[in-house]
CSV table of C-alpha atoms in Angstrom, one decimal:
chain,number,residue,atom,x,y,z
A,2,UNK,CA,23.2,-7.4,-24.4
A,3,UNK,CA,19.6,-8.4,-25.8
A,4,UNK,CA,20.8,-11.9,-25.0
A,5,UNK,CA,22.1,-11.1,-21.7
A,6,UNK,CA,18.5,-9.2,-20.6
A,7,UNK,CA,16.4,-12.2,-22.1
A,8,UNK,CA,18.6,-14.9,-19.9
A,9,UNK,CA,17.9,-12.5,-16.7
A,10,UNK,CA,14.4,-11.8,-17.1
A,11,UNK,CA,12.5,-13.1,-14.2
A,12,UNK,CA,8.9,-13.8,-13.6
A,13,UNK,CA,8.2,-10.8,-12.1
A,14,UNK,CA,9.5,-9.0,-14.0
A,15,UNK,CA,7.5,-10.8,-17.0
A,16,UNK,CA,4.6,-9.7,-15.3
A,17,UNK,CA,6.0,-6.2,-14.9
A,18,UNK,CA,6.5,-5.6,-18.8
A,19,UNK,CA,3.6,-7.5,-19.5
A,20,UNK,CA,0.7,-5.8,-16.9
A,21,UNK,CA,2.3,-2.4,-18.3
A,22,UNK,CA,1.9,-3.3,-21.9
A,23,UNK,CA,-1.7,-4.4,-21.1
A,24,UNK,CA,-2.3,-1.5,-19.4
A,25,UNK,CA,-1.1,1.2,-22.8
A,26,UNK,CA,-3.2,-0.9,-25.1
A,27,UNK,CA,-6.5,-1.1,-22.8
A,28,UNK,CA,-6.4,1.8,-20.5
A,29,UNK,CA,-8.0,5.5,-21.3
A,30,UNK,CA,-4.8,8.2,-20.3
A,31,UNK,CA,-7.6,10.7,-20.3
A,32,UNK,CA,-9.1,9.1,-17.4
A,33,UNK,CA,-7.6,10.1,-13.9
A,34,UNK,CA,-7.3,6.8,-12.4
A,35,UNK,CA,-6.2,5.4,-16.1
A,36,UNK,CA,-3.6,8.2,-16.0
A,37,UNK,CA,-1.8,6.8,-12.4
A,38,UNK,CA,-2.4,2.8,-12.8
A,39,UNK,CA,-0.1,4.0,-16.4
A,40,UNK,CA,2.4,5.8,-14.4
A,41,UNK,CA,2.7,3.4,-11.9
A,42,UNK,CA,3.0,0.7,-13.8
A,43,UNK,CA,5.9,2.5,-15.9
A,44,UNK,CA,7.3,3.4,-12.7
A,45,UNK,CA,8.0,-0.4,-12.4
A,46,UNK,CA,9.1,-1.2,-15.7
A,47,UNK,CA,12.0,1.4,-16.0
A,48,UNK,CA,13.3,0.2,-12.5
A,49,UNK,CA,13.4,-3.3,-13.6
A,50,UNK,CA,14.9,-2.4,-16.9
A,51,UNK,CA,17.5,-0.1,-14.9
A,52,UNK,CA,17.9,-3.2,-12.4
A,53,UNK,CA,18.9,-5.0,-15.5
A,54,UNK,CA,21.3,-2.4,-17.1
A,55,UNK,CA,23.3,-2.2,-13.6
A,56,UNK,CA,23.4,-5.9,-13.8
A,57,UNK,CA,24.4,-6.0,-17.0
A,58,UNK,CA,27.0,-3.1,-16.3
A,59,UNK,CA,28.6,-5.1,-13.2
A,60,UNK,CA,27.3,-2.2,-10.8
A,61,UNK,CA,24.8,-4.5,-8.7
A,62,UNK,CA,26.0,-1.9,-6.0
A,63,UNK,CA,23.7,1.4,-7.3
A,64,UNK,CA,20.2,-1.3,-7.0
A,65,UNK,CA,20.0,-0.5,-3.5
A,66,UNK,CA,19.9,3.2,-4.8
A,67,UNK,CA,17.1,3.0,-7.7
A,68,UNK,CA,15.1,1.1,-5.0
A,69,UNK,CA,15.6,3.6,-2.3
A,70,UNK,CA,14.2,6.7,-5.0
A,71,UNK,CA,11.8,4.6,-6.9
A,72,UNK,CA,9.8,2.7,-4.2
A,73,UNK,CA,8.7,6.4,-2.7
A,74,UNK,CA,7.8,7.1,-6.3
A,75,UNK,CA,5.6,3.6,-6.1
A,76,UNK,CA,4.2,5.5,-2.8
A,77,UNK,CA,3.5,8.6,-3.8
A,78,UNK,CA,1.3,7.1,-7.0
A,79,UNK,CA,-1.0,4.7,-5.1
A,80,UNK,CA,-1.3,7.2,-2.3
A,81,UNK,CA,-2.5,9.6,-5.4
A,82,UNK,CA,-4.8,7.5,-6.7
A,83,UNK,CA,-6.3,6.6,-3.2
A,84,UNK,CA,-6.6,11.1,-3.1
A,85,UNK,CA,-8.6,10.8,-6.1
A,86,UNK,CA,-10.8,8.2,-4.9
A,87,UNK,CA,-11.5,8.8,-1.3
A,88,UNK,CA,-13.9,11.0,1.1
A,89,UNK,CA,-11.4,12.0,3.3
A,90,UNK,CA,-8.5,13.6,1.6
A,91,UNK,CA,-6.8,16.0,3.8
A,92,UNK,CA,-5.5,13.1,5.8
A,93,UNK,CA,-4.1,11.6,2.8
A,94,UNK,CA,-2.4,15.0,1.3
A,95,UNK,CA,-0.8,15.7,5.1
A,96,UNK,CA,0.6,11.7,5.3
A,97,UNK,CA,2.0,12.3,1.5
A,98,UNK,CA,3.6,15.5,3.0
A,99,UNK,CA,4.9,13.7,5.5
A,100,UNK,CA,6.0,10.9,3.9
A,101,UNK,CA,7.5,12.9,0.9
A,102,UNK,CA,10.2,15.0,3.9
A,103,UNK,CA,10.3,11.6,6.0
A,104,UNK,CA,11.6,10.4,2.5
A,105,UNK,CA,14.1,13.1,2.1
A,106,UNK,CA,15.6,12.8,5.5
A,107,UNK,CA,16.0,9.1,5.6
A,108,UNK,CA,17.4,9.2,2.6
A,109,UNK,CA,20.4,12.0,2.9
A,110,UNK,CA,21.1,12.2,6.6
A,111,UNK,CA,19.1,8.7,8.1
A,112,UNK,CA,20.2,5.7,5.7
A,113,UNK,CA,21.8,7.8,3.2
A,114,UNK,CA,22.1,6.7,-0.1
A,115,UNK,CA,24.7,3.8,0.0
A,116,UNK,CA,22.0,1.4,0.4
A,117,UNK,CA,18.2,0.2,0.2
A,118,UNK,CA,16.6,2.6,3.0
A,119,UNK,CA,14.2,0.0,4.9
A,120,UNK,CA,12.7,2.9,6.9
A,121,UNK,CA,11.0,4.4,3.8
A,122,UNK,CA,9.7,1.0,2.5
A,123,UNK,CA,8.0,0.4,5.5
A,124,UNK,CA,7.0,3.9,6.5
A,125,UNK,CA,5.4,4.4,3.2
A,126,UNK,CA,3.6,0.8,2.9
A,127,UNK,CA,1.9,0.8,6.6
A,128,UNK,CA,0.6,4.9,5.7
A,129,UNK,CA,-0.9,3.5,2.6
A,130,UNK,CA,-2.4,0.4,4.3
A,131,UNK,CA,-3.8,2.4,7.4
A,132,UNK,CA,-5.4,5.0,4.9
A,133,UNK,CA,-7.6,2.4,3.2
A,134,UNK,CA,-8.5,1.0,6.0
A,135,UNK,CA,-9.5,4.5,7.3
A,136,UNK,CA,-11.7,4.9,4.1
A,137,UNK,CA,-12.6,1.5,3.9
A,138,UNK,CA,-14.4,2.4,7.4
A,139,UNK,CA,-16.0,5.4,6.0
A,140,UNK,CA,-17.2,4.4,3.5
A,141,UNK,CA,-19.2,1.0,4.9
A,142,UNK,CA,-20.1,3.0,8.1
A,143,UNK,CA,-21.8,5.6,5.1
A,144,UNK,CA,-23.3,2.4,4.0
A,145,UNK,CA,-21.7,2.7,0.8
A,146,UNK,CA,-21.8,-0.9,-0.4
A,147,UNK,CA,-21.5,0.1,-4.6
A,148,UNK,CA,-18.1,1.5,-3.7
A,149,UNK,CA,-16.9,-1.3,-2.0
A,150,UNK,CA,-18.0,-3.7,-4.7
A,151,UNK,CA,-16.7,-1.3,-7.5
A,152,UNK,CA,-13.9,-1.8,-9.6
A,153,UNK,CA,-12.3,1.4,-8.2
A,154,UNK,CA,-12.1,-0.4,-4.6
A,155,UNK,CA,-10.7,-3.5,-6.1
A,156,UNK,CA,-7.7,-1.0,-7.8
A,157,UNK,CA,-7.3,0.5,-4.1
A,158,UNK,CA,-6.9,-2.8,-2.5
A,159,UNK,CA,-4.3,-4.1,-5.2
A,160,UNK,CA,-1.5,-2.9,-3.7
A,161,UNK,CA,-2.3,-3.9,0.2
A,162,UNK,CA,-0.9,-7.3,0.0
A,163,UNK,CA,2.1,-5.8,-1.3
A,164,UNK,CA,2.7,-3.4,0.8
A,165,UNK,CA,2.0,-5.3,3.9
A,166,UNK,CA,4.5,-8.3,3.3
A,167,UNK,CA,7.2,-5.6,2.2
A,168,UNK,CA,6.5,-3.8,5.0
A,169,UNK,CA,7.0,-6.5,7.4
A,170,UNK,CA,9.8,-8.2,5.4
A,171,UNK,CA,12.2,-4.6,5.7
A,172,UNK,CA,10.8,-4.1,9.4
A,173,UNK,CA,12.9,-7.0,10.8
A,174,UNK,CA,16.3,-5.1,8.9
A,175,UNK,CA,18.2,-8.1,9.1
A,176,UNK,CA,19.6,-9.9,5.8
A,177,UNK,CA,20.0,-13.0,8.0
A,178,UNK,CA,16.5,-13.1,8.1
A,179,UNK,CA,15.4,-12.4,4.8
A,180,UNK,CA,18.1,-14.7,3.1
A,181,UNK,CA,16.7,-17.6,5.3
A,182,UNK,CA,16.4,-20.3,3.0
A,183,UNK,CA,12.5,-21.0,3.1
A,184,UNK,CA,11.6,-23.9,0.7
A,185,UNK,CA,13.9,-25.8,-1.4
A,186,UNK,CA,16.2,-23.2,-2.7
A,187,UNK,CA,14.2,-19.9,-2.0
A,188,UNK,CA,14.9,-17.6,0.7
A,189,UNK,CA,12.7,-15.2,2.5
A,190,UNK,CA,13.1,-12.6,0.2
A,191,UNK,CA,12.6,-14.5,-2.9
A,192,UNK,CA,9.3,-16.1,-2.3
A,193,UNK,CA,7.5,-12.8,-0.6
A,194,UNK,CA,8.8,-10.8,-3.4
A,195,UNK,CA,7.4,-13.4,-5.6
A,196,UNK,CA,4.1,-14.0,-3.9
A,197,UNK,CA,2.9,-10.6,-3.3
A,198,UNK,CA,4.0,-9.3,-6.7
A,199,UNK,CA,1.5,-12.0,-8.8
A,200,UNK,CA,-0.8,-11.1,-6.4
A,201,UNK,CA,-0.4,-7.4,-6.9
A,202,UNK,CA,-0.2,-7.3,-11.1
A,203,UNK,CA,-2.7,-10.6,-11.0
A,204,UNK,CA,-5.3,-7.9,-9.4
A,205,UNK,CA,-4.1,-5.2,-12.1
A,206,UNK,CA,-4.6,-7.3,-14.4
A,207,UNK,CA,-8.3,-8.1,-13.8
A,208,UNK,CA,-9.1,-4.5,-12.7
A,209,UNK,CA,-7.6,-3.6,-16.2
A,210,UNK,CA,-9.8,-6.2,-18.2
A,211,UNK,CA,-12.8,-5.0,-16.1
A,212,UNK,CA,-12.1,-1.6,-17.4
A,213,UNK,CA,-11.4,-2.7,-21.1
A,214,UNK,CA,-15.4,-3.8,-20.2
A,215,UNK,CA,-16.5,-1.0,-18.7
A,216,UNK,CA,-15.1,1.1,-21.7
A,217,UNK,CA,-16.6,-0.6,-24.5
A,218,UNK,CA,-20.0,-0.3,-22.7
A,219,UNK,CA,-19.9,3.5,-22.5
């Protein structure tokens, strides 16, 4: 089994177990934002190790499932730290709302539960997307150039690459398209997951390691 989970190991998922490791060792739990990245990040790592157990277990069927209730989870945790962060926050607690019974619909009556539900993935990545760019606006017409140089900003923005090229990948619902063999042996789907999620735990990464900095200068 060990054996079996070393040979399947991917690179994102490297960076998965890794960024989360990274993040217990260096990370303050007491700290708000500390406290979500944390969750977040664990969030990821028990879905990949649960991708790996169904592998393992011949049930590559149930994926589709985990993905359909932990990628609203993935939501829901970047949407709270963007709450915690931002001036306007009644517009991010009614889209969560939304969201959250958008989520429950698609998932038992919509798209059910026999497969990934697309309509949640890219429902939840274009409200987090169009809410920083809502504060993003705010907060440079307020003039507020620390905030968008701070470290906090940088963590808001780590996810937006993600989000966007999921988002438009599960827009065009077709597996024809998204198994489209791209470069050499990659499809579609293999080299925008791959892309976006170095970019997305690369930027973790640094906003972690600026934090490690900012802690031991307190």
């Amino acid at each position: 089994m060990i054996q079996f989970f070393f040979e399947n190991i991917k690179p994102v998922m490297a960076m998965v177990f890794l960024t989360t490791i990274i993040g217990f060792v260096f990370l303050n739990p007491k700290k708000t934002n500390h406290k979500l990245v944390l969750l977040i990040v664990t969030i990821s790592s028990l879905n990949e190790i649960t991708t790996l157990l169904l592998l393992f277990t011949n049930q590559q069927n149930y994926i589709g499932r985990l993905y359909s209730i932990s990628f609203p989870l993935f939501c829901l945790g970047w949407l709270a730290i963007l709450y915690k962060n931002q001036i306007k926050k009644k517009e991010t607690i009614l889209a969560s709302l939304l969201f959250l019974c958008f989520v429950i619909i698609n998932f038992i009556w919509l798209q059910g539960t026999k497969s990934f539900n697309y309509y949640t993935a890219v429902v939840g990545s274009f409200i987090y997307i169009g809410l920083v760019a809502y504060e993003s606006f705010i907060q440079l017409k307020n003039e507020n150039i620390p905030f968008v140089l701070s470290n906090t900003y940088l963590l808001l923005l780590s996810p937006l690459l993600l989000f966007f090229g999921y988002g438009q990948m599960f827009g065009f619902m077709s597996r024809e398209i998204t198994q489209t063999i791209i470069l050499s042996n990659y499809n579609l789907f293999e080299l925008v997951t791959n892309f976006v999620n170095v970019s997305y735990y690369a930027m973790i990464l640094i906003y972690i390691f600026l934090e490690k900095k900012h802690i031991r200068n307190e």
